[in-house]
Coordinates of C-alpha atoms in Angstrom, one line a residue:
Chain A
M195 CA 0.0 0.0 0.0
W196 CA 2.7 2.5 0.9
K197 CA 4.6 1.7 -2.2
R198 CA 1.5 2.5 -4.4
I199 CA 0.9 5.8 -2.5
W200 CA 4.6 6.6 -2.9
T201 CA 4.3 6.0 -6.7
I202 CA 1.4 8.4 -7.0
I203 CA 3.3 11.0 -4.9
I204 CA 6.3 10.7 -7.2
K205 CA 4.1 10.9 -10.3
E206 CA 2.3 14.0 -9.0
F207 CA 5.6 15.7 -8.3
I208 CA 7.0 15.0 -11.7
Q209 CA 3.8 16.2 -13.2
A210 CA 3.9 19.4 -11.2
V211 CA 7.5 20.1 -12.1
R212 CA 7.2 19.3 -15.8
D213 CA 4.0 21.3 -16.3
P214 CA 5.2 24.9 -17.0
R215 CA 1.8 26.4 -16.3
L216 CA 1.6 24.7 -12.9
R217 CA 5.2 25.6 -12.1
I218 CA 4.3 29.3 -12.6
F219 CA 1.1 28.8 -10.7
I220 CA 2.9 27.6 -7.6
V221 CA 5.2 30.6 -7.4
L222 CA 3.7 33.6 -9.1
P223 CA 0.1 34.0 -7.6
P224 CA 1.2 33.8 -4.0
I225 CA 3.8 36.5 -4.5
I226 CA 1.6 38.7 -6.6
Q227 CA -1.2 38.4 -4.0
L228 CA 1.2 39.1 -1.2
L229 CA 2.6 42.2 -2.9
T230 CA -0.8 43.6 -3.7
Y231 CA -2.2 42.9 -0.3
G232 CA 0.9 44.2 1.3
Y233 CA 0.7 47.5 -0.5
A234 CA -3.0 48.0 -1.2
I235 CA -4.1 47.5 2.4
N236 CA -2.7 50.5 4.1
F237 CA -4.4 52.3 6.9
D238 CA -1.4 54.3 7.9
Y239 CA -2.8 57.6 7.0
R240 CA -0.1 60.0 5.7
Q241 CA -0.4 63.1 3.5
I242 CA -4.1 63.5 4.0
P243 CA -5.2 66.1 1.4
M244 CA -6.6 69.2 3.0
A245 CA -7.6 72.8 2.1
V246 CA -7.5 75.9 4.2
W247 CA -9.9 78.8 4.2
D248 CA -8.1 81.5 6.0
E249 CA -10.3 84.5 6.6
A250 CA -8.1 86.0 9.2
N251 CA -4.8 86.1 7.3
T252 CA -2.8 87.2 10.3
Q253 CA 0.5 86.0 11.6
Q254 CA -1.2 83.7 14.0
S255 CA -3.4 82.1 11.4
R256 CA -0.4 81.6 9.2
E257 CA 1.5 80.0 12.1
L258 CA -1.4 77.6 12.6
I259 CA -1.5 76.7 8.9
Q260 CA 2.2 76.1 8.9
R261 CA 1.8 73.6 11.7
F262 CA -0.6 71.7 9.5
S263 CA 1.5 71.9 6.3
E264 CA 4.7 70.9 8.1
N265 CA 3.0 67.9 9.6
D266 CA 3.6 64.6 7.7
S267 CA 0.0 63.6 8.2
F268 CA -1.4 66.4 6.1
K269 CA -0.8 67.7 2.7
L270 CA -2.1 71.2 2.0
V271 CA -3.6 71.0 -1.4
T272 CA -4.9 74.5 -1.8
M273 CA -6.0 77.7 -0.2
I274 CA -9.7 78.5 -0.7
Q275 CA -11.8 81.6 -0.5
S276 CA -15.3 80.5 -0.1
P277 CA -17.5 77.7 1.4
H278 CA -18.6 77.0 -2.2
E279 CA -15.1 76.1 -3.2
M280 CA -14.8 73.8 -0.2
T281 CA -18.0 71.9 -0.9
D282 CA -16.8 71.5 -4.5
L283 CA -13.4 70.1 -3.5
I284 CA -15.0 67.7 -1.0
N285 CA -17.5 66.5 -3.5
R286 CA -14.8 65.8 -6.1
N287 CA -12.8 63.8 -3.5
Q288 CA -10.0 66.3 -3.8
I289 CA -9.7 66.9 -0.1
T290 CA -10.6 64.9 3.0
M291 CA -10.5 67.8 5.4
A292 CA -11.0 71.6 5.3
L293 CA -9.8 74.0 8.0
H294 CA -11.8 77.2 8.3
I295 CA -10.1 80.0 10.3
P296 CA -12.5 82.8 11.2
W297 CA -11.7 86.4 10.4
D298 CA -11.6 87.4 14.1
L299 CA -9.1 84.8 15.1
S300 CA -6.2 87.1 16.2
K301 CA -8.6 89.7 17.5
K302 CA -10.1 87.2 19.9
L303 CA -6.8 85.5 20.8
D304 CA -5.2 88.8 21.6
A305 CA -8.2 89.8 23.7
G306 CA -7.9 86.6 25.6
K307 CA -11.2 85.4 24.4
R308 CA -12.1 81.9 23.3
T309 CA -12.2 81.4 19.6
Q310 CA -13.2 78.5 17.4
V311 CA -11.8 77.2 14.2
Q312 CA -13.8 74.9 12.1
V313 CA -12.7 71.5 10.9
I314 CA -14.8 70.0 8.2
L315 CA -14.3 66.3 7.4
D316 CA -15.5 64.2 4.6
G317 CA -17.1 61.4 6.6
T318 CA -17.7 59.1 3.7
D319 CA -14.8 56.9 4.9
S320 CA -15.6 57.0 8.6
N321 CA -12.3 55.4 9.6
A322 CA -10.3 57.9 7.6
A323 CA -12.4 60.7 9.0
L324 CA -11.9 59.6 12.6
I325 CA -8.1 59.4 12.2
T326 CA -7.9 62.7 10.4
S327 CA -10.0 64.4 13.0
R328 CA -7.7 63.0 15.7
Y329 CA -4.6 64.3 13.9
A330 CA -6.2 67.7 13.4
S331 CA -7.3 68.1 17.0
S332 CA -3.9 67.2 18.3
I333 CA -2.3 69.9 16.2
L334 CA -4.9 72.4 17.3
F335 CA -4.6 71.4 20.9
D336 CA -0.8 71.8 20.8
Y337 CA -1.3 75.2 19.3
A338 CA -3.8 76.1 22.0
V339 CA -1.4 75.1 24.7
Y340 CA 1.3 77.1 23.0
I341 CA -0.8 80.2 23.0
L342 CA -1.9 79.6 26.6
N343 CA 1.8 79.3 27.7
Q344 CA 2.6 82.5 25.8
R345 CA -0.1 84.3 27.7
L346 CA 0.9 82.9 31.1
N347 CA 4.5 83.9 30.4
R348 CA 3.4 87.4 29.7
M349 CA 1.6 87.5 33.0
G350 CA 4.7 86.3 34.8
I351 CA 3.5 82.8 35.6
D352 CA 5.7 80.1 34.3
K353 CA 4.3 77.0 32.7
E354 CA 4.1 75.0 35.9
G355 CA 0.6 73.8 35.3
S356 CA 0.5 73.1 31.6
G357 CA -0.4 69.5 30.7
P358 CA 1.3 67.4 33.3
L359 CA -0.3 64.1 32.1
L360 CA 1.6 62.6 29.3
V361 CA 0.6 59.5 27.5
E362 CA 3.5 57.2 27.0
E363 CA 2.3 54.7 24.4
R364 CA 3.9 51.4 23.8
T365 CA 2.5 49.2 21.1
W366 CA 3.3 45.6 21.6
F367 CA 4.1 43.2 18.7
N368 CA 4.1 46.0 16.1
P369 CA 5.7 49.1 17.7
N370 CA 5.1 51.5 14.8
R371 CA 1.6 50.1 14.0
I372 CA 2.4 49.4 10.4
S373 CA -0.5 48.1 8.4
S374 CA 1.5 45.6 6.5
T375 CA 2.8 44.0 9.6
S376 CA -0.8 43.5 10.8
F377 CA -2.1 42.2 7.6
I378 CA 0.6 40.0 6.0
P379 CA 0.4 37.2 8.6
G380 CA -3.3 36.9 7.6
V381 CA -2.4 37.1 3.9
V382 CA -0.2 34.1 4.4
A383 CA -3.1 32.1 5.5
M384 CA -5.3 33.3 2.7
V385 CA -2.7 32.8 -0.1
V386 CA -2.0 29.3 1.1
M387 CA -5.7 28.5 1.3
L388 CA -6.2 29.7 -2.3
V389 CA -3.2 27.9 -3.7
S390 CA -3.7 24.6 -2.0
L391 CA -7.4 24.6 -2.7
Q392 CA -7.0 25.3 -6.4
L393 CA -4.1 22.9 -6.9
T394 CA -5.9 20.0 -5.2
A395 CA -9.2 20.8 -6.8
L396 CA -7.4 20.5 -10.1
A397 CA -5.5 17.4 -9.3
V398 CA -8.3 14.8 -9.8
V399 CA -10.4 16.7 -12.3
R400 CA -7.4 17.0 -14.6
E401 CA -7.0 13.3 -14.7
K402 CA -10.7 13.1 -15.6
E403 CA -10.4 15.7 -18.3
I404 CA -7.3 14.3 -19.9
G405 CA -8.8 10.8 -19.7
T406 CA -6.0 9.3 -17.6
L407 CA -8.4 8.6 -14.7
E408 CA -9.5 5.5 -16.6
Q409 CA -5.9 4.1 -16.5
L410 CA -5.8 4.7 -12.8
L411 CA -9.1 2.9 -12.4
V412 CA -7.8 -0.3 -14.0
S413 CA -4.6 -0.1 -11.9
P414 CA -4.5 -1.9 -8.5
I415 CA -4.5 1.4 -6.7
R416 CA -7.4 1.9 -4.2
P417 CA -9.4 5.1 -3.9
F418 CA -7.9 5.9 -0.5
E419 CA -4.4 5.5 -1.7
L420 CA -5.0 7.6 -4.7
L421 CA -6.4 10.4 -2.5
V422 CA -3.5 10.3 -0.1
G423 CA -1.1 10.2 -3.0
K424 CA -2.8 13.2 -4.6
T425 CA -2.9 15.2 -1.4
V426 CA 0.5 14.8 0.0
P427 CA 2.4 16.5 -2.8
F428 CA 0.2 19.5 -2.6
I429 CA 0.7 19.7 1.2
I430 CA 4.4 19.8 0.5
I431 CA 4.0 22.4 -2.3
S432 CA 1.7 24.5 -0.1
L433 CA 4.3 24.4 2.7
I434 CA 6.9 25.6 0.3
D435 CA 4.6 28.4 -0.6
V436 CA 4.2 29.2 3.1
V437 CA 7.9 29.5 3.4
L438 CA 8.1 31.6 0.3
V439 CA 5.4 33.9 1.4
I440 CA 6.8 34.3 4.9
A441 CA 10.3 34.9 3.4
V442 CA 8.9 37.6 1.1
G443 CA 7.0 39.1 4.1
M444 CA 10.2 39.1 6.2
L445 CA 12.6 40.3 3.6
W446 CA 10.5 42.7 1.6
F447 CA 8.0 44.0 4.1
S448 CA 10.2 43.5 7.1
V449 CA 7.4 41.8 9.0
P450 CA 8.9 40.3 12.1
F451 CA 8.7 36.6 12.6
R452 CA 9.0 35.7 16.3
P453 CA 8.4 32.0 17.0
G454 CA 8.6 31.0 20.6
L455 CA 8.1 34.5 21.9
S456 CA 5.0 33.8 23.9
H457 CA 5.7 32.3 27.3
S458 CA 2.1 31.8 28.4
Chain B
M176 CA -29.2 42.6 -37.2
D177 CA -32.3 40.6 -36.7
L178 CA -34.1 41.1 -33.4
I179 CA -35.9 37.9 -33.7
R180 CA -32.7 36.0 -33.9
T181 CA -31.2 38.0 -31.0
G182 CA -34.4 37.2 -29.1
A183 CA -34.1 33.5 -29.7
I184 CA -30.6 33.5 -28.3
F185 CA -31.7 35.6 -25.4
R186 CA -34.5 33.1 -24.6
K187 CA -32.3 30.1 -25.0
E188 CA -29.7 31.6 -22.6
F189 CA -32.4 32.5 -20.1
I190 CA -33.9 29.0 -20.1
H191 CA -30.3 27.7 -19.8
I192 CA -29.8 29.7 -16.6
R193 CA -33.2 28.9 -15.2
R194 CA -32.7 25.2 -15.6
D195 CA -29.3 25.2 -14.1
P196 CA -30.1 25.4 -10.3
A197 CA -26.5 25.8 -9.3
S198 CA -26.0 29.0 -11.2
L199 CA -29.4 30.3 -10.2
I200 CA -28.6 29.8 -6.5
Q201 CA -25.2 31.6 -7.1
V202 CA -27.0 34.5 -8.6
I203 CA -29.1 35.1 -5.6
L204 CA -26.7 34.1 -2.9
I205 CA -23.7 36.1 -4.0
P206 CA -25.1 39.5 -3.3
V207 CA -26.8 38.4 -0.1
V208 CA -23.8 36.6 1.4
L209 CA -21.3 39.2 0.4
L210 CA -23.3 42.0 1.9
L211 CA -24.1 40.2 5.1
I212 CA -20.5 39.2 5.7
N213 CA -18.9 42.4 4.7
G214 CA -21.6 44.7 6.0
Y215 CA -21.3 43.3 9.5
A216 CA -17.7 42.1 9.6
L217 CA -16.0 45.1 8.0
T218 CA -16.4 47.6 10.7
F219 CA -13.7 50.0 11.8
D220 CA -15.7 51.5 14.6
L221 CA -14.4 51.0 18.1
K222 CA -16.9 50.7 20.8
H223 CA -16.3 49.3 24.3
T224 CA -12.8 48.3 23.7
P225 CA -11.8 45.9 26.5
I226 CA -8.8 47.3 28.5
A227 CA -6.9 46.3 31.6
V228 CA -6.0 48.8 34.3
Y229 CA -2.8 48.4 36.3
D230 CA -3.0 51.0 39.1
L231 CA 0.2 51.2 41.1
N232 CA -0.9 54.3 42.9
R233 CA -4.3 53.4 44.3
T234 CA -5.3 56.9 45.4
R235 CA -8.4 59.0 44.9
I236 CA -6.6 60.9 42.2
S237 CA -5.6 57.9 40.2
Q238 CA -9.1 56.5 40.6
N239 CA -10.4 59.7 39.2
L240 CA -8.5 59.3 36.0
I241 CA -9.5 55.6 35.7
Q242 CA -13.1 56.7 36.1
R243 CA -12.8 58.8 33.0
F244 CA -11.9 55.7 31.0
A245 CA -14.7 53.8 32.5
A246 CA -17.1 56.5 31.6
S247 CA -16.0 56.8 28.0
R248 CA -18.0 54.8 25.5
Y249 CA -14.9 53.8 23.7
F250 CA -13.5 51.8 26.6
E251 CA -14.7 49.1 28.9
I252 CA -12.5 48.1 31.9
Y253 CA -12.2 44.4 31.5
R254 CA -10.1 43.8 34.6
Y255 CA -7.9 45.5 37.2
V256 CA -4.6 43.7 37.2
S257 CA -1.6 43.8 39.5
S258 CA 1.3 42.9 37.3
Y259 CA 2.7 43.2 33.8
E260 CA 2.6 39.4 33.5
E261 CA -1.2 39.6 33.8
I262 CA -1.3 42.2 31.1
S263 CA 0.9 40.1 28.9
H264 CA -1.3 37.1 29.4
L265 CA -4.6 38.9 28.7
M266 CA -3.0 40.4 25.6
N267 CA -1.9 37.1 24.4
T268 CA -5.3 35.5 24.8
R269 CA -6.7 38.6 23.1
E270 CA -9.0 39.3 26.0
I271 CA -7.9 42.9 26.1
M272 CA -6.8 45.2 23.3
A273 CA -5.0 47.7 25.5
A274 CA -3.8 48.3 29.0
I275 CA -3.1 51.5 31.0
V276 CA -0.5 51.6 33.7
L277 CA -0.5 54.4 36.4
P278 CA 2.8 54.8 38.1
Y279 CA 3.1 54.5 41.9
D280 CA 3.9 58.2 42.3
F281 CA 1.0 59.4 40.1
A282 CA -0.9 61.4 42.7
R283 CA 2.2 63.0 44.1
L284 CA 3.4 64.2 40.7
V285 CA 0.0 65.4 39.7
K286 CA -0.4 67.4 42.9
S287 CA 3.0 69.0 42.5
G288 CA 2.4 69.8 38.9
Q289 CA 5.2 67.7 37.6
P290 CA 4.9 65.8 34.4
V291 CA 3.6 62.3 35.0
K292 CA 3.5 59.5 32.5
L293 CA 0.4 57.4 31.9
Q294 CA 1.6 54.2 30.2
L295 CA -0.5 52.9 27.5
I296 CA 0.1 49.5 26.1
T297 CA -1.7 48.5 22.9
D298 CA -1.9 45.4 20.9
G299 CA -0.2 46.2 17.6
T300 CA -1.3 43.1 15.8
N301 CA -4.0 45.3 14.4
G302 CA -2.2 48.5 13.7
N303 CA -5.3 50.5 12.7
T304 CA -7.1 49.6 16.0
A305 CA -4.0 50.5 18.0
N306 CA -3.9 53.9 16.3
L307 CA -7.5 54.6 17.1
I308 CA -7.1 53.5 20.7
I309 CA -4.0 55.8 21.1
G310 CA -6.1 58.6 19.7
Y311 CA -8.9 58.1 22.2
V312 CA -6.5 57.8 25.2
Q313 CA -4.8 61.0 24.1
S314 CA -8.0 62.9 24.0
I315 CA -8.9 61.7 27.4
A316 CA -5.5 62.8 28.7
A317 CA -5.9 66.2 27.0
E318 CA -9.2 66.8 28.7
Y319 CA -7.8 65.7 32.0
N320 CA -4.9 68.2 31.5
R321 CA -7.3 70.9 30.7
N322 CA -9.3 70.4 33.9
L323 CA -6.1 70.3 35.9
L324 CA -5.1 73.6 34.4
V325 CA -8.4 75.1 35.3
E326 CA -8.1 74.1 38.9
R327 CA -4.5 75.3 39.1
L328 CA -5.3 78.7 37.6
Q329 CA -8.3 79.1 39.8
E330 CA -6.0 78.6 42.8
H331 CA -4.0 81.6 41.4
G332 CA -7.3 83.5 41.3
L333 CA -7.1 83.7 37.5
R334 CA -10.1 83.2 35.5
F335 CA -9.7 83.7 31.8
S336 CA -10.7 81.6 28.9
L337 CA -8.9 78.3 29.3
A338 CA -9.1 76.9 25.9
P339 CA -8.0 79.8 23.7
L340 CA -8.6 77.7 20.6
T341 CA -11.2 75.1 20.2
S342 CA -12.4 73.2 17.3
E343 CA -15.5 71.4 16.6
P344 CA -15.0 68.8 13.9
R345 CA -17.9 68.6 11.6
L346 CA -18.3 65.3 9.9
W347 CA -20.1 65.6 6.6
F348 CA -22.1 62.9 4.9
N349 CA -21.7 60.3 7.6
E350 CA -22.7 62.0 10.8
D351 CA -23.0 58.8 12.8
M352 CA -19.5 57.6 11.8
E353 CA -20.8 54.3 10.7
S354 CA -18.4 52.1 8.8
R355 CA -21.3 50.4 7.0
N356 CA -22.3 53.6 5.3
F357 CA -18.9 53.5 3.7
I358 CA -18.8 49.8 3.0
V359 CA -22.2 49.0 1.6
P360 CA -22.2 51.5 -1.3
G361 CA -18.7 50.3 -2.3
L362 CA -19.8 46.6 -2.0
I363 CA -22.4 47.2 -4.7
A364 CA -19.6 47.7 -7.2
I365 CA -17.9 44.5 -6.1
I366 CA -21.1 42.5 -6.2
M367 CA -21.9 43.7 -9.7
T368 CA -18.4 42.9 -10.8
I369 CA -18.6 39.3 -9.5
V370 CA -22.0 38.6 -10.9
G371 CA -21.5 40.3 -14.2
A372 CA -18.0 39.2 -15.1
L373 CA -17.9 35.7 -13.6
L374 CA -21.1 34.6 -15.2
T375 CA -20.5 36.0 -18.6
A376 CA -16.9 34.8 -18.6
L377 CA -18.3 31.3 -18.8
C378 CA -21.1 31.9 -21.3
V379 CA -19.3 31.7 -24.6
I380 CA -16.5 29.3 -23.7
R381 CA -19.1 26.9 -22.3
E382 CA -20.7 26.5 -25.7
R383 CA -17.3 25.9 -27.2
E384 CA -16.3 23.4 -24.6
R385 CA -19.5 21.5 -24.8
G386 CA -19.5 21.6 -28.6
S387 CA -22.8 23.3 -28.9
M388 CA -21.1 26.2 -30.6
E389 CA -20.8 24.2 -33.8
G390 CA -24.5 24.0 -34.1
L391 CA -24.8 27.8 -33.7
M392 CA -22.2 28.3 -36.3
G393 CA -24.4 26.6 -38.8
T394 CA -27.3 29.0 -38.2
P395 CA -27.7 32.3 -40.0
L396 CA -27.1 34.0 -36.6
K397 CA -24.8 37.0 -36.9
K398 CA -21.9 37.8 -34.5
Y399 CA -23.5 40.8 -32.8
E400 CA -26.9 39.1 -32.6
F401 CA -25.2 36.3 -30.8
I402 CA -23.3 38.6 -28.4
L403 CA -26.3 40.7 -27.6
G404 CA -28.6 37.7 -27.0
K405 CA -26.0 36.2 -24.8
L406 CA -25.4 39.3 -22.7
G407 CA -29.1 40.2 -22.3
P408 CA -30.0 37.7 -19.6
Y409 CA -26.9 38.5 -17.6
F410 CA -27.6 42.1 -17.8
I411 CA -31.0 41.5 -16.2
I412 CA -29.5 39.2 -13.6
G413 CA -26.9 41.9 -12.7
M414 CA -29.6 44.5 -12.3
V415 CA -31.7 42.2 -10.2
D416 CA -28.7 41.6 -7.9
M417 CA -28.1 45.3 -7.7
F418 CA -31.7 45.8 -6.6
I419 CA -31.3 43.1 -4.0
A420 CA -28.1 44.8 -2.7
M421 CA -29.8 48.2 -2.7
A422 CA -32.8 46.8 -0.8
M423 CA -30.5 45.2 1.8
G424 CA -28.6 48.4 2.1
Q425 CA -31.8 50.3 2.6
F426 CA -33.7 48.0 5.0
L427 CA -31.1 46.0 6.7
F428 CA -28.1 48.3 7.0
E429 CA -30.1 51.5 6.9
V430 CA -27.6 53.3 4.7
P431 CA -28.8 56.8 3.8
F432 CA -29.5 57.3 0.1
R433 CA -29.3 61.0 -0.6
G434 CA -29.0 61.3 -4.3
S435 CA -31.1 60.6 -7.4
F436 CA -32.3 57.1 -7.6
F437 CA -32.6 57.2 -11.4
L438 CA -29.2 58.5 -11.9
F439 CA -27.8 55.7 -9.7
I440 CA -29.8 53.1 -11.7
A441 CA -28.6 54.5 -15.0
L442 CA -24.9 54.7 -14.0
S443 CA -24.8 51.3 -12.5
A444 CA -26.5 49.9 -15.6
L445 CA -23.6 51.5 -17.6
F446 CA -21.1 49.9 -15.2
L447 CA -22.9 46.6 -15.7
V448 CA -22.3 46.9 -19.4
V449 CA -18.6 47.4 -18.7
V450 CA -18.2 44.3 -16.6
L451 CA -20.3 42.2 -19.0
G452 CA -17.9 43.4 -21.7
Q453 CA -15.0 42.3 -19.6
G454 CA -16.6 38.9 -19.0
L455 CA -17.3 38.5 -22.7
L456 CA -13.7 39.4 -23.6
I457 CA -12.5 36.8 -21.2
S458 CA -14.9 34.2 -22.5
V459 CA -13.9 34.7 -26.2
S460 CA -10.2 34.6 -25.4
A461 CA -10.1 31.7 -22.9
H462 CA -9.4 28.1 -24.0
S463 CA -11.4 26.4 -21.3
Q464 CA -14.0 27.2 -18.7
L465 CA -11.4 26.8 -16.0
E466 CA -9.1 29.2 -17.5
A467 CA -11.9 31.7 -18.1
Y468 CA -12.9 31.3 -14.4
Q469 CA -9.4 32.0 -13.2
M470 CA -8.9 34.9 -15.5
A471 CA -12.2 36.4 -14.3
I472 CA -11.1 36.1 -10.7
L473 CA -7.7 37.5 -11.4
T474 CA -8.6 40.4 -13.7
T475 CA -12.0 41.5 -12.4
F476 CA -12.8 40.3 -8.9
L477 CA -9.4 40.9 -7.2
P478 CA -8.7 44.3 -8.6
S479 CA -12.2 45.5 -7.8
F480 CA -11.9 44.1 -4.3
L481 CA -8.5 45.4 -3.6
L482 CA -7.9 48.5 -5.7
S483 CA -11.2 50.1 -6.4
G484 CA -11.3 51.9 -3.0
A485 CA -14.4 50.0 -2.0
I486 CA -12.7 48.8 1.1
F487 CA -9.1 50.0 1.2
P488 CA -8.4 53.7 0.8
I489 CA -6.7 54.4 -2.6
G490 CA -5.2 57.6 -1.4
Q491 CA -2.9 55.7 1.0
M492 CA -1.6 53.3 -1.6
P493 CA 1.8 53.6 -3.3
K494 CA 1.7 55.7 -6.5
I495 CA 1.9 52.7 -8.9
L496 CA -1.1 51.0 -7.3
Q497 CA -3.0 54.3 -7.5
W498 CA -2.3 54.5 -11.3
I499 CA -3.5 50.9 -11.6
S500 CA -6.6 51.7 -9.7
Y501 CA -7.5 54.1 -12.5
L502 CA -7.6 51.1 -14.9
V503 CA -10.1 49.3 -12.7
P504 CA -13.7 50.1 -13.8
A505 CA -15.1 49.4 -10.3
T506 CA -13.1 52.5 -9.0
Y507 CA -15.5 54.7 -10.9
L508 CA -18.6 53.0 -9.8
V509 CA -17.4 53.2 -6.2
N510 CA -17.0 57.0 -6.7
I511 CA -20.4 57.2 -8.2
S512 CA -22.0 55.0 -5.6
R513 CA -20.6 56.8 -2.6
G514 CA -21.2 60.1 -4.3
I515 CA -24.9 59.4 -4.9
Y516 CA -25.5 57.5 -1.7
L517 CA -23.8 59.6 0.9
K518 CA -23.0 63.0 -0.8
G519 CA -26.2 63.2 -2.9
L520 CA -24.1 64.3 -5.9
S521 CA -25.7 65.2 -9.1
W522 CA -24.7 64.6 -12.7
H523 CA -22.7 67.7 -12.6
F524 CA -20.0 66.0 -10.4
L525 CA -20.3 62.6 -11.9
W526 CA -20.2 63.0 -15.6
L527 CA -16.5 62.3 -15.9
N528 CA -16.8 59.0 -14.1
A529 CA -19.7 58.2 -16.4
L530 CA -17.7 59.1 -19.4
I531 CA -14.8 56.9 -18.4
L532 CA -17.2 54.0 -17.8
G533 CA -18.7 54.6 -21.2
S534 CA -15.3 54.4 -22.8
F535 CA -14.5 51.2 -20.9
A536 CA -17.8 49.7 -22.1
L537 CA -17.1 50.6 -25.8
F538 CA -13.5 49.3 -25.5
F539 CA -14.4 45.9 -24.1
L540 CA -17.3 45.3 -26.3
A541 CA -15.4 46.3 -29.5
L542 CA -12.4 44.2 -28.5
S543 CA -14.4 41.1 -27.8
G544 CA -16.4 41.7 -31.0
R545 CA -13.1 41.6 -32.9
K546 CA -11.8 38.6 -31.0
F547 CA -15.0 36.6 -31.5
V548 CA -14.7 35.0 -34.9
K549 CA -17.6 33.0 -36.1
K550 CA -15.6 30.1 -37.3
I551 CA -15.3 26.4 -36.5
T552 CA -12.0 25.9 -34.8

């Protein structure tokens, strides 16, 4: 029995290696899929397109705008002059966020009054909007603290009280929270599933199609032996694909691979 | 062009589909299953994230901060722990997504106005979630700081506006921040791609493989009559599936529909012609049903799923993938669909997308017309 299974395994291997289409099929689709998934799935928002409607046009408003344009999270696409322009840009998906600075910004700030800037977000993509809004408010908050400190300094009180609570974040397993590091381990599972599923699905039906199944039927091989002999080569090929995909993930996307890290 | 002959092919194809239960089930199940799975599973919203709290300080002041986390709708305190090992264990078993650690000298430092560090540990296996969690924690910390500042300044007898600059983010088009409002309109494009391209990819090659093509070759049927008759039933099926998807979006997911219903129908019908053309092109170029099937998955389903922006944001992809995404017809329907559904856009904003879809349709139909030779091979 083992001998017959062994024969089938050898035959399948030879077939796989000698079939140029199959040879390509083993290597190419996993890598292409890994590359597309690795690059296409990216939730690390950078260079979010934004527009600014600056009605104040003072030194302070320009300072604030500079904080946005110098931040890597944002890309200042254009300066606008009217709400109409803003709607238009958002409708055409040109910008995700618009910042509206009111005309009396500096007047109110100098007078020590509270002033409000408007942040308008395209909420179509709720996830993007959420992250954008967070980036924007942290820039605005920093600026507010800066102004407050300026004011306190002017009054002769040093900044003893400003923002003592700091958040020290540590992200385990993926310190920089890179999307590809999160997704590629999942892609490995998906790629292997697709490849092994398709290869084994083809294995028997191909014999049927070419007509060689008939030859197998008259041979002494039993159905169980045939199935085992057909499956084992593809298990090995799939495992080779696993190694391949993990290698590409590690070398190309620098996804860490840490076996034996967990102690629990 | 003879409409009677086209009609005959149309009827034949329709009967064919009707009497093939497997494909009939596919036609109805694909949109329903895809929408159910993706509509519910693909959610980026964070609510009640389980966190662990490791309070080394155990004072009223530290409790006060923890209380802010407990009160937030984004977090739920899963457990109070007393060691880093416990955090590590809970994180490994995925019972918590984040943990906060308050240092032993928390109250003293806060009282004396010195900087104090709140340690936040997040699970980076999902980078996006970790990012969101950090954002929420930072906003809680910012608010806490502001309140401290108020107290401190009041001690000094000062009472001026504390937040010199505030902002009120306004979220347009998706006020409730629901992921499904974003996902469902995009999914319609994917569903139509799958149904339209996959089914038509098989329609011509099947006749060839089964040998029934030869019988058709012997009839006076002309090339375009054949193509039109073949595509007709799939067009109707595609539209039916679109209505199923729309109805589910409306009644099950309660996605707002703000634009013109007829404009949406017209433009998605145009898109359907594009994917039918794509499927037809595959069908006339493939050598076997299997090959046609694989080509259809590779050239229509995967790009529309990955690169159309239906699920993954195009703006954050590398430039090369962004350019490729312009070659994926579904990209334009995703634009149109979100535009009409959420933004209520009119023709004025959408004509360019429609024009590009129209060009795609002409291109695919003309190319498959050229490739399809009425000859016995």
